PDB file of C-alpha atoms in Angstrom:
ATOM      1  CA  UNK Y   1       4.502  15.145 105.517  1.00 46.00           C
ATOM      2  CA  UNK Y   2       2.375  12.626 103.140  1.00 44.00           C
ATOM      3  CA  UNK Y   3      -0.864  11.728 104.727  1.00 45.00           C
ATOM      4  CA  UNK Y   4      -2.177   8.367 102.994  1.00 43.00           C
ATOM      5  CA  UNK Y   5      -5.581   7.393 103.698  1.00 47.00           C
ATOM      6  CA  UNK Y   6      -7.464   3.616 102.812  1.00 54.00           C
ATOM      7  CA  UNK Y   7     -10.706   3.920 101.314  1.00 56.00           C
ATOM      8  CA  UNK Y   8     -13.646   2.672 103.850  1.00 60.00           C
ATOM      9  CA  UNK Y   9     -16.011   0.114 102.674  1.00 59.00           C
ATOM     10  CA  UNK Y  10     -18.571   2.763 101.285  1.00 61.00           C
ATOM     11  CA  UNK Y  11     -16.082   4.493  98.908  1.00 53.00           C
ATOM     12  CA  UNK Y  12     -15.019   1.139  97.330  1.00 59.00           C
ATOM     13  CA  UNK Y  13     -19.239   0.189  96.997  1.00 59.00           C
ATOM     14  CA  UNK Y  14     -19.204   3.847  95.327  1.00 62.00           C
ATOM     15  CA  UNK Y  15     -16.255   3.429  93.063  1.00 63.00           C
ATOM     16  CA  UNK Y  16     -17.912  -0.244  91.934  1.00 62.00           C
ATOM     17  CA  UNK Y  17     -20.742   0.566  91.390  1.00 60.00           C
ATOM     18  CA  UNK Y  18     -19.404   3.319  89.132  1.00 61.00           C
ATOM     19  CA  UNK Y  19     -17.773   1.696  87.272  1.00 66.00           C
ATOM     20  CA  UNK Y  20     -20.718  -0.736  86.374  1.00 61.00           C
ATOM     21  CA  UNK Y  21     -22.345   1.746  85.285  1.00 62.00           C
ATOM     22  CA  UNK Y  22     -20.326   3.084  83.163  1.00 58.00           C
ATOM     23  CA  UNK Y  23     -19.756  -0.601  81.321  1.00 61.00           C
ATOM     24  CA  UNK Y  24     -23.176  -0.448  81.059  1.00 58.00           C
ATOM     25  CA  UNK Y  25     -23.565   2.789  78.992  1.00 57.00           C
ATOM     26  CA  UNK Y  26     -20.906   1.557  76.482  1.00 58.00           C
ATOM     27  CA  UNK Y  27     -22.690  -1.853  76.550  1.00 53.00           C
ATOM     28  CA  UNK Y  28     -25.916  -0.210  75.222  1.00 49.00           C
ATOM     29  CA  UNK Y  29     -24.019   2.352  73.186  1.00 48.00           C
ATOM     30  CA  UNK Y  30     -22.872  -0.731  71.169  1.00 45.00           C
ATOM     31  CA  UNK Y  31     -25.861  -2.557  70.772  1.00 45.00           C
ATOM     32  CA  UNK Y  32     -27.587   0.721  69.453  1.00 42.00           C
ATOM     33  CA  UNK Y  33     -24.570   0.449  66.113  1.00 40.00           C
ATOM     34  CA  UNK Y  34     -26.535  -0.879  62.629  1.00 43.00           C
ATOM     35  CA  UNK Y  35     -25.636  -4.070  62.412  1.00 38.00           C
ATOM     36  CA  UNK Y  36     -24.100  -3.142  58.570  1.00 38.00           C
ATOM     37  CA  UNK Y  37     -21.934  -0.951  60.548  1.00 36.00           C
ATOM     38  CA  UNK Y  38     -20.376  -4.338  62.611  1.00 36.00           C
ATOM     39  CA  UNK Y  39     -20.960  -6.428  59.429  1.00 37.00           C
ATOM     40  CA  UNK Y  40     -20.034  -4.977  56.404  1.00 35.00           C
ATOM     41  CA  UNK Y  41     -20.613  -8.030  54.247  1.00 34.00           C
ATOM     42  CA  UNK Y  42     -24.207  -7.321  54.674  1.00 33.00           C
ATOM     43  CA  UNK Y  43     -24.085  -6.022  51.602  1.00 33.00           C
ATOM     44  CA  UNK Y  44     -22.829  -8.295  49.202  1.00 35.00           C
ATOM     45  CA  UNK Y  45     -25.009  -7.562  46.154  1.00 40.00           C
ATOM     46  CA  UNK Y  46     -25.273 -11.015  45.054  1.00 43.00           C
ATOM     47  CA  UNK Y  47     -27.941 -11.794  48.053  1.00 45.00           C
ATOM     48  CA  UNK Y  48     -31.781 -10.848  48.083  1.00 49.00           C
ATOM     49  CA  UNK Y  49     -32.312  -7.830  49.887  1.00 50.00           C
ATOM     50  CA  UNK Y  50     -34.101  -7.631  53.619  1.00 53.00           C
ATOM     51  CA  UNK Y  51     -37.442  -6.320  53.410  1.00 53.00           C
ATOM     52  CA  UNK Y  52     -36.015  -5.007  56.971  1.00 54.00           C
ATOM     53  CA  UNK Y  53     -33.212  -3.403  55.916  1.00 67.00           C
ATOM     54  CA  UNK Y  54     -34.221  -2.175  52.792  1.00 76.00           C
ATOM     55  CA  UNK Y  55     -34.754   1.900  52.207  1.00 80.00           C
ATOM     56  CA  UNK Y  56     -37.079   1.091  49.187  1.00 78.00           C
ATOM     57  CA  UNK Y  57     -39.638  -0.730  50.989  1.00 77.00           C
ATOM     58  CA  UNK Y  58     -40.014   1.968  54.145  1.00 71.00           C
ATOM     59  CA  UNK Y  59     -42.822   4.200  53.812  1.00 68.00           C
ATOM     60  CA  UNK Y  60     -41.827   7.304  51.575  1.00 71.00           C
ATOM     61  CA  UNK Y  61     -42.880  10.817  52.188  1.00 78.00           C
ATOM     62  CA  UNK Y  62     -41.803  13.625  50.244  1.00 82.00           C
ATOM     63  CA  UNK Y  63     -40.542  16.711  52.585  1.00 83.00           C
ATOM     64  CA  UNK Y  64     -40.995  20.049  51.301  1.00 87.00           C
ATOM     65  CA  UNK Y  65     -37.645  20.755  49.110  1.00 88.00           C
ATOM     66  CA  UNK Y  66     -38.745  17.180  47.756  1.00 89.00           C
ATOM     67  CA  UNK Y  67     -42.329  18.384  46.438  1.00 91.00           C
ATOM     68  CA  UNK Y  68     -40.610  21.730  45.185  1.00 92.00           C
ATOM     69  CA  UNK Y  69     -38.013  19.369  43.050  1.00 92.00           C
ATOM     70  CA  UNK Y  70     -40.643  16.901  42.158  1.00 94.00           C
ATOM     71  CA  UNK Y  71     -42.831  19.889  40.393  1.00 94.00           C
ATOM     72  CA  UNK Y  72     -40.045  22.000  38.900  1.00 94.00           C
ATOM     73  CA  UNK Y  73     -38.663  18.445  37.489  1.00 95.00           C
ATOM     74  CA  UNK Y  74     -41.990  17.928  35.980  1.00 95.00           C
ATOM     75  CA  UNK Y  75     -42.016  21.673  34.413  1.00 94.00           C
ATOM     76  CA  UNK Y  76     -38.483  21.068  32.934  1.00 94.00           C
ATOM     77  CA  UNK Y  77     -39.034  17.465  31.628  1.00 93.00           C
ATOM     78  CA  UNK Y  78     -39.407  18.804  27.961  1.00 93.00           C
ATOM     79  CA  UNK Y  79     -36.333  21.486  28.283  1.00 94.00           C
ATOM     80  CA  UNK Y  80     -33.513  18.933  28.038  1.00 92.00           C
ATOM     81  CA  UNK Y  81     -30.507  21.911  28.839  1.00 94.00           C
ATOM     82  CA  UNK Y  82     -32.345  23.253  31.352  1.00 94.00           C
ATOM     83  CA  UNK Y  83     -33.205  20.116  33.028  1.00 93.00           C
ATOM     84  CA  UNK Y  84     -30.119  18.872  32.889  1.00 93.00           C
ATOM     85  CA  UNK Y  85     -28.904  21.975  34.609  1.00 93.00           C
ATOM     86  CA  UNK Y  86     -31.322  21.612  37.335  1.00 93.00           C
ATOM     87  CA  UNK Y  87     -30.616  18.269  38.350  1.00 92.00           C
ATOM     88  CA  UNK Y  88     -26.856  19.354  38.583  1.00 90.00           C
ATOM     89  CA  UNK Y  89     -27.588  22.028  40.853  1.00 89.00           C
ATOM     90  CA  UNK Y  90     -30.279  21.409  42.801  1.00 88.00           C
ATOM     91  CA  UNK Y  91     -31.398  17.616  42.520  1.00 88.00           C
ATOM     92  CA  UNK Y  92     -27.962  16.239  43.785  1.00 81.00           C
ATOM     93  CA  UNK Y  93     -28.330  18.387  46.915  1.00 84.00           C
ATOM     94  CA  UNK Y  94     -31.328  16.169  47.675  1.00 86.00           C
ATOM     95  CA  UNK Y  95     -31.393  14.283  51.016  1.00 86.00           C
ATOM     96  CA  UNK Y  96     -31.651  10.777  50.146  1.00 89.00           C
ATOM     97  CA  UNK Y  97     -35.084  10.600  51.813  1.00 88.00           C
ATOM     98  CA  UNK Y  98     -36.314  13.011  49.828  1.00 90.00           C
ATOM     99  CA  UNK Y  99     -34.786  11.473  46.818  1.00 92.00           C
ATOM    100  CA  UNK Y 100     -36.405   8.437  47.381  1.00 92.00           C
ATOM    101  CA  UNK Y 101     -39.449   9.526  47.821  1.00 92.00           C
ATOM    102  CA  UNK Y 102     -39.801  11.420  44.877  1.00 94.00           C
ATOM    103  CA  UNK Y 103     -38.177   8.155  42.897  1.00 95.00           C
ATOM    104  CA  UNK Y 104     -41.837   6.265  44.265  1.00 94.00           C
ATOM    105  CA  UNK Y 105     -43.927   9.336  43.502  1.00 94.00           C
ATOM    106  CA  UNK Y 106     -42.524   9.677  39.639  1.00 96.00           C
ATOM    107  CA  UNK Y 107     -43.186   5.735  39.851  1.00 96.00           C
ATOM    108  CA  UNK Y 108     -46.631   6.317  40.748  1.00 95.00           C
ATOM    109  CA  UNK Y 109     -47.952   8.714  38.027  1.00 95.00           C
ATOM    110  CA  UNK Y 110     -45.900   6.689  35.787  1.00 97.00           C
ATOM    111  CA  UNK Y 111     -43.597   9.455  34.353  1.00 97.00           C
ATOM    112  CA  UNK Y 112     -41.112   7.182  32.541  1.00 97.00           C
ATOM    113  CA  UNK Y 113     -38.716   9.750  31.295  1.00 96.00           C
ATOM    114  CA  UNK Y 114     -38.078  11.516  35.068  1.00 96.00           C
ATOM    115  CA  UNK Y 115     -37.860   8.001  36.601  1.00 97.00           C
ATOM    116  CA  UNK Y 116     -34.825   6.952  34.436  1.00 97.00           C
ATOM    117  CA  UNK Y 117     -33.534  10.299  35.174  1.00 95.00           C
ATOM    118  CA  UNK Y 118     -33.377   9.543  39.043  1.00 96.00           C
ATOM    119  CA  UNK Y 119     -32.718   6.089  37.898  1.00 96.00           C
ATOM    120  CA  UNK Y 120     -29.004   7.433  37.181  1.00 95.00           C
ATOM    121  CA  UNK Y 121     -29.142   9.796  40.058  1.00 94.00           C
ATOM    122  CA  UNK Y 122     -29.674   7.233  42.704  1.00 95.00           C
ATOM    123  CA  UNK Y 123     -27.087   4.816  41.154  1.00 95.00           C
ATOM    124  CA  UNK Y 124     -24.822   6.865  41.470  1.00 93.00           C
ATOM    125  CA  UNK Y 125     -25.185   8.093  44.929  1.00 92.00           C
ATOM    126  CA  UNK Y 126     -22.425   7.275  47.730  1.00 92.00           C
ATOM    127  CA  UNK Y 127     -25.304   5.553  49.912  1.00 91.00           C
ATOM    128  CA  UNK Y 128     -26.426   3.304  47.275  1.00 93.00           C
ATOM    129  CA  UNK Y 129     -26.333  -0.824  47.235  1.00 92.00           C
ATOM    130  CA  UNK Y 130     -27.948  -2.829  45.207  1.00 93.00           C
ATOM    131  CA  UNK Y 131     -31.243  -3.579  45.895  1.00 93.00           C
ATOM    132  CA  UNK Y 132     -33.744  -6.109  44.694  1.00 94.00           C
ATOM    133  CA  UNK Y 133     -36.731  -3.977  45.794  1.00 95.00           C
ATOM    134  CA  UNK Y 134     -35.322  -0.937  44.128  1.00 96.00           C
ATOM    135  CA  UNK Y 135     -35.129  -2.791  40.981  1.00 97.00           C
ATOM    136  CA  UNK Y 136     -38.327  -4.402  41.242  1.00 96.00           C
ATOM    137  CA  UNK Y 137     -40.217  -1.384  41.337  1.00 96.00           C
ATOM    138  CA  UNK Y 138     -38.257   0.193  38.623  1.00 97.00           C
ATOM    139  CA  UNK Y 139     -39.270  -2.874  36.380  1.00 97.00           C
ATOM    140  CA  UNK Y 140     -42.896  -3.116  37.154  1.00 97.00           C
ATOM    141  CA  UNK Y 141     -43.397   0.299  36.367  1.00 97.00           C
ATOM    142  CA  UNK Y 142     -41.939   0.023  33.161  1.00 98.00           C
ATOM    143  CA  UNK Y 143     -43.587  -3.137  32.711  1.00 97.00           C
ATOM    144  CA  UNK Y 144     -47.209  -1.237  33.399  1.00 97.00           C
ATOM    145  CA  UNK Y 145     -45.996   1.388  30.677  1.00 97.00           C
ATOM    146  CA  UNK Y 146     -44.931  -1.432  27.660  1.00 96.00           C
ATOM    147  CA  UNK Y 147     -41.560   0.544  27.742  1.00 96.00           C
ATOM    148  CA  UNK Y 148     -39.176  -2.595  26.523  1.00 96.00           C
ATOM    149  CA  UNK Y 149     -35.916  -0.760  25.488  1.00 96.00           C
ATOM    150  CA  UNK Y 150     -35.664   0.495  29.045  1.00 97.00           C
ATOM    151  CA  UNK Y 151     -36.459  -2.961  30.598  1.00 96.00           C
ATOM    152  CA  UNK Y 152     -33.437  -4.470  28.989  1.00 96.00           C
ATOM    153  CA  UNK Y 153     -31.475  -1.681  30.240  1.00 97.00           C
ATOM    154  CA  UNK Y 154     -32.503  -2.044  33.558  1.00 97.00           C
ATOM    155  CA  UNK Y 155     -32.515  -5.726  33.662  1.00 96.00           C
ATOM    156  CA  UNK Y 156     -28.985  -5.383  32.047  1.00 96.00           C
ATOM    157  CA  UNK Y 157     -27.794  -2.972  35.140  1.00 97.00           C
ATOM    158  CA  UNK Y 158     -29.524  -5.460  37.431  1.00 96.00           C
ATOM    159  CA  UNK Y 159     -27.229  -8.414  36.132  1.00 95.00           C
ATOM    160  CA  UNK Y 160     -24.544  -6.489  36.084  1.00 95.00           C
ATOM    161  CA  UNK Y 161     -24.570  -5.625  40.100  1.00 95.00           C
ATOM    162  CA  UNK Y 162     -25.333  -9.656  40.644  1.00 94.00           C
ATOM    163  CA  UNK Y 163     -28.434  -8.711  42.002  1.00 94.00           C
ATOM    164  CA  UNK Y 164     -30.787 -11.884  42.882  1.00 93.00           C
ATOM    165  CA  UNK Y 165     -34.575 -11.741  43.001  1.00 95.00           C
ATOM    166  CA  UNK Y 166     -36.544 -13.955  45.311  1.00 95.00           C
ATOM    167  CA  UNK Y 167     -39.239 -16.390  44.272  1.00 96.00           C
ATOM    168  CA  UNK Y 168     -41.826 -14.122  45.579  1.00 95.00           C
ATOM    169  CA  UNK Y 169     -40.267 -11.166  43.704  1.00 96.00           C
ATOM    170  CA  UNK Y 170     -40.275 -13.144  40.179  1.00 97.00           C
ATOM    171  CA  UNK Y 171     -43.498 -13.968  40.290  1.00 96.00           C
ATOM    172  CA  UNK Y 172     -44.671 -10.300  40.844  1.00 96.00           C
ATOM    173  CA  UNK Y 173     -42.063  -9.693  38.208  1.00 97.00           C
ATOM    174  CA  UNK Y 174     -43.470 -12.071  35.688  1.00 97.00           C
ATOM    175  CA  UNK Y 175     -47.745 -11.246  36.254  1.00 97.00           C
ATOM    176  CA  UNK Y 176     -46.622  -6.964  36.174  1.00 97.00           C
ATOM    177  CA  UNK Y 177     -45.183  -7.834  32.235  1.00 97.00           C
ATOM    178  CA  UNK Y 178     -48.292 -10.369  32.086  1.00 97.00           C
ATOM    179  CA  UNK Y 179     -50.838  -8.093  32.586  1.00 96.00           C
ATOM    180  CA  UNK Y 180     -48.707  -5.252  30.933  1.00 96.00           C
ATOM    181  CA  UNK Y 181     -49.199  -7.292  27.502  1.00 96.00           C
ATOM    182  CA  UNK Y 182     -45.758  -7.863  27.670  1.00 96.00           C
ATOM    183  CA  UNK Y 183     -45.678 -11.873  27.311  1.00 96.00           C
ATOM    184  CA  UNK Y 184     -42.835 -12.677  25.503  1.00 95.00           C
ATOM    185  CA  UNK Y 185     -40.498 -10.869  28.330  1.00 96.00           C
ATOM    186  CA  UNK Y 186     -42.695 -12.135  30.989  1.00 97.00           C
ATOM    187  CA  UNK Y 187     -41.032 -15.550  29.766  1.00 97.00           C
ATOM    188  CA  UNK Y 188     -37.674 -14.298  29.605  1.00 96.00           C
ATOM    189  CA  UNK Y 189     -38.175 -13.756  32.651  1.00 96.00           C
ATOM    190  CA  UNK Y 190     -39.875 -16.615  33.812  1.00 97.00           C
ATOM    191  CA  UNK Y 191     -36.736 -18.420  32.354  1.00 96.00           C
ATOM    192  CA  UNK Y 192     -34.276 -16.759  34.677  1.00 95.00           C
ATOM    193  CA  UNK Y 193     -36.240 -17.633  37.328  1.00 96.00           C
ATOM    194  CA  UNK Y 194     -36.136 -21.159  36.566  1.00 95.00           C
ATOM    195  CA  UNK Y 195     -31.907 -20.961  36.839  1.00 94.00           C
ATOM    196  CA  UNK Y 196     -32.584 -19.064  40.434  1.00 93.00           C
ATOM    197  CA  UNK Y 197     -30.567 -20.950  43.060  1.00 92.00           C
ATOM    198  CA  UNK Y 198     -33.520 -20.565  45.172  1.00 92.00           C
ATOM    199  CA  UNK Y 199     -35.392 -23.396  45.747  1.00 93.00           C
ATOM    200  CA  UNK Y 200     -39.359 -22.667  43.294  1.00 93.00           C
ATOM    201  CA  UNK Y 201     -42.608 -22.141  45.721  1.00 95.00           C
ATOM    202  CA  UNK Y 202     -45.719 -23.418  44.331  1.00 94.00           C
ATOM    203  CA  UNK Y 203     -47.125 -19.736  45.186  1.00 94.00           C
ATOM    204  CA  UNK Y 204     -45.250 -17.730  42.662  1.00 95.00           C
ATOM    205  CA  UNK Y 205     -46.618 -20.326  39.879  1.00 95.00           C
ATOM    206  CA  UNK Y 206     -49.638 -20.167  40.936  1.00 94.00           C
ATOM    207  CA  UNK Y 207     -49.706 -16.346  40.640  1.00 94.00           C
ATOM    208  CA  UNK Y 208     -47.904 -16.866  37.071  1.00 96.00           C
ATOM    209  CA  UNK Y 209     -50.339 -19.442  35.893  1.00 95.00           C
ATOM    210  CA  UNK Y 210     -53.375 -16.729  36.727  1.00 93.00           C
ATOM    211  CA  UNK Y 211     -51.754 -14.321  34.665  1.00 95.00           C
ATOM    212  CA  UNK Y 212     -51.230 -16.750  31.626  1.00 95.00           C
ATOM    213  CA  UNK Y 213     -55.019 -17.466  31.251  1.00 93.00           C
ATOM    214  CA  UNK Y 214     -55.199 -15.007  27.890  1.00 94.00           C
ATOM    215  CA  UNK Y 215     -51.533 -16.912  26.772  1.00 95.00           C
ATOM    216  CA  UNK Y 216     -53.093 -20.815  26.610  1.00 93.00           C
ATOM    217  CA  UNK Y 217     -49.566 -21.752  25.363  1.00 93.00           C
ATOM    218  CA  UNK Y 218     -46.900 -20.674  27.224  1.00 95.00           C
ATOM    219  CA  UNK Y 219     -49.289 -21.779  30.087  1.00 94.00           C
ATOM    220  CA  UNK Y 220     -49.346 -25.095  29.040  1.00 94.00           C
ATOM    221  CA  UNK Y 221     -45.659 -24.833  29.117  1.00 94.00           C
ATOM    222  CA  UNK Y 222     -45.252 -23.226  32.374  1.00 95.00           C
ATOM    223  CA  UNK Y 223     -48.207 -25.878  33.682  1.00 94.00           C
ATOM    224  CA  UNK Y 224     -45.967 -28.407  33.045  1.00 95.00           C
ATOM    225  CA  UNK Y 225     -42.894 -27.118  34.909  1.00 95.00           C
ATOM    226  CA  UNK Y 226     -45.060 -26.739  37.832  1.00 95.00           C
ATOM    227  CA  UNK Y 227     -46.332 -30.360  37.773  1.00 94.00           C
ATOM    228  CA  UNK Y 228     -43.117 -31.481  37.316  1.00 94.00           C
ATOM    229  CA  UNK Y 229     -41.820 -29.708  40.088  1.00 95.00           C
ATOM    230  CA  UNK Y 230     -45.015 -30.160  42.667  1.00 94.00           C
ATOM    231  CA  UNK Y 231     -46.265 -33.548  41.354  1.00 90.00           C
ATOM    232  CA  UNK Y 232     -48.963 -33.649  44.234  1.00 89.00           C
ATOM    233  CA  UNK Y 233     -50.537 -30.210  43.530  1.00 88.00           C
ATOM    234  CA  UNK Y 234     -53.563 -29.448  41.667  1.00 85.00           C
ATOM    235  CA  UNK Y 235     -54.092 -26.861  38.740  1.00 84.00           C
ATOM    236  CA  UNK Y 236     -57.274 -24.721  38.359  1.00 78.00           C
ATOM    237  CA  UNK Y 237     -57.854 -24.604  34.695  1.00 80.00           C
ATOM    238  CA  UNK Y 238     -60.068 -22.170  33.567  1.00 77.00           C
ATOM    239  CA  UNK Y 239     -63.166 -23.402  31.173  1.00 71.00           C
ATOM    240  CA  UNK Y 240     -62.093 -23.367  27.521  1.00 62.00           C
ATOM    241  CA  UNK Y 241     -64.985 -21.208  25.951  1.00 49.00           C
ATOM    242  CA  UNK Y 242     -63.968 -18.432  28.283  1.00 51.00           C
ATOM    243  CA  UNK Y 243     -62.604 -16.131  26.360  1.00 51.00           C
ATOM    244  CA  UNK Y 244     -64.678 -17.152  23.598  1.00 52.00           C
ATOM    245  CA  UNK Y 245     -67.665 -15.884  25.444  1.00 49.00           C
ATOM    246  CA  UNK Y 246     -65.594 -12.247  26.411  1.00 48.00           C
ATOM    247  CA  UNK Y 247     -64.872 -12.124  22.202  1.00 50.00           C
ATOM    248  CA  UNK Y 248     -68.638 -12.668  21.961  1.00 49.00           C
ATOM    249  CA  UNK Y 249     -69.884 -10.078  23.806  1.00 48.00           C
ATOM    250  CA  UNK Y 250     -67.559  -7.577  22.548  1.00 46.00           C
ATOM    251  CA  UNK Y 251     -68.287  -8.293  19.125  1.00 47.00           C
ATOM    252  CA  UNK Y 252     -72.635  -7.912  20.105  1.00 46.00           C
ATOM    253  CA  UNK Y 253     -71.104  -4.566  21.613  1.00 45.00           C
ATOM    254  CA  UNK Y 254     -69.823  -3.310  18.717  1.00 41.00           C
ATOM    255  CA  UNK Y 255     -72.704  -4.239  16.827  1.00 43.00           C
ATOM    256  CA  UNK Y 256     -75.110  -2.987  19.014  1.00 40.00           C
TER     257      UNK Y 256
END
């Protein structure tokens, strides 16, 4: 005999109020997914990068296997086999925090040669996108260190991968090859910048426009873009016998 029984008022409340529950979980379960993960056009290379969303511009800090890589790269750097071999076998094993990290860390002591080695490593990683900010610290660094060939193979990459610098990011660009003594590709540049599809800020000229104080004439030239462009904006200009006055004194230096 088959015995059916209706649920009473509390078991219904029960089974209701389970099941909210449980739409809630998946409800925050979704929201928790990287929104790359439900938008995968995020990265489409040919936009500027989100300082929120970029790797290169979290804070970096080298784990342990990182600093033991990081000194035994250093140690190798003028045994091209060996080196080689070591990146092969122990660099690519590298969590990409780690790799990063040590990327910044070869950027800040300025060793050229190791930093084009990761340079390739990290472009050819499974995780990487292009990235503005990767490339912008790749090319002030090289920029700080007059190393020209590898600028034009950078920049050349860079193109390549349709990646587009902000105004902000162009005028950091252009002072880092300014103050670098790098003037003539400081303008090259400063031209690309000028075909940006980004609308110009007056800050990023002003910030050029510092750096060309020691270059009167291509500040004259870039001057005039920017009064062109902001008509109702003033210009600072520095007085003339300025660096007359710094030749001076190192000259009585010398002397003395």
């Amino acid at each position: 005999m088959l015995f059916f029984f209706s649920p009473t008022p509390s078991v219904i409340a029960s089974r209701c109020l389970l099941m909210l529950r449980l739409a809630l979980r998946r409800a925050s379960s979704l929201a928790t997914i990287p929104r790359t993960v439900l938008n995968p056009s995020r990265f489409v290379s040919g936009s500027a990068s989100s300082p929120s969303l970029s790797i290169w511009r979290r804070k970096k800090e080298i784990g342990k296997e990182g600093l033991i890589i990081a000194k035994e790269l250093k140690r190798l750097q003028s045994n091209p086999v060996r080196l080689d071999r070591f990146i092969r076998s122990q660099v690519s094993r590298l969590l990409k925090s780690d790799l990063v990290a040590v990327l910044a860390e070869f950027q800040r002591q300025d060793q050229v040669f190791l930093c084009m080695k990761l340079y390739d490593i990290v472009r050819k990683e499974i995780w990487y996108r292009p990235d503005m900010f990767f490339y912008r610290d790749m090319l002030v660094m090289l920029a700080r260190n007059q190393r020209v060939e590898e600028t034009k193979r950078v920049w050349n990459d860079l193109k390549g991968e349709e990646v587009l610098f902000d105004q902000h990011t162009f005028g950091d660009l252009i002072r880092a090859f300014l103050d670098g003594g790098l003037p003539l590709e400081a303008m090259e540049i400063y031209d690309e910048m000028r075909q940006s599809p980004d609308p110009p800020l007056s800050l990023p000229f002003r910030v050029i426009l510092k750096g060309l104080i020691p270059y009167p004439e291509l500040r004259e030239k870039v001057k005039d873009d920017f009064l062109e462009i902001f008509p109702d904006m003033i210009i600072y200009d520095p007085p003339e016998d300025l660096f007359e006055d710094h030749d001076r004194d190192s000259d009585e230096d010398v002397i003395a």
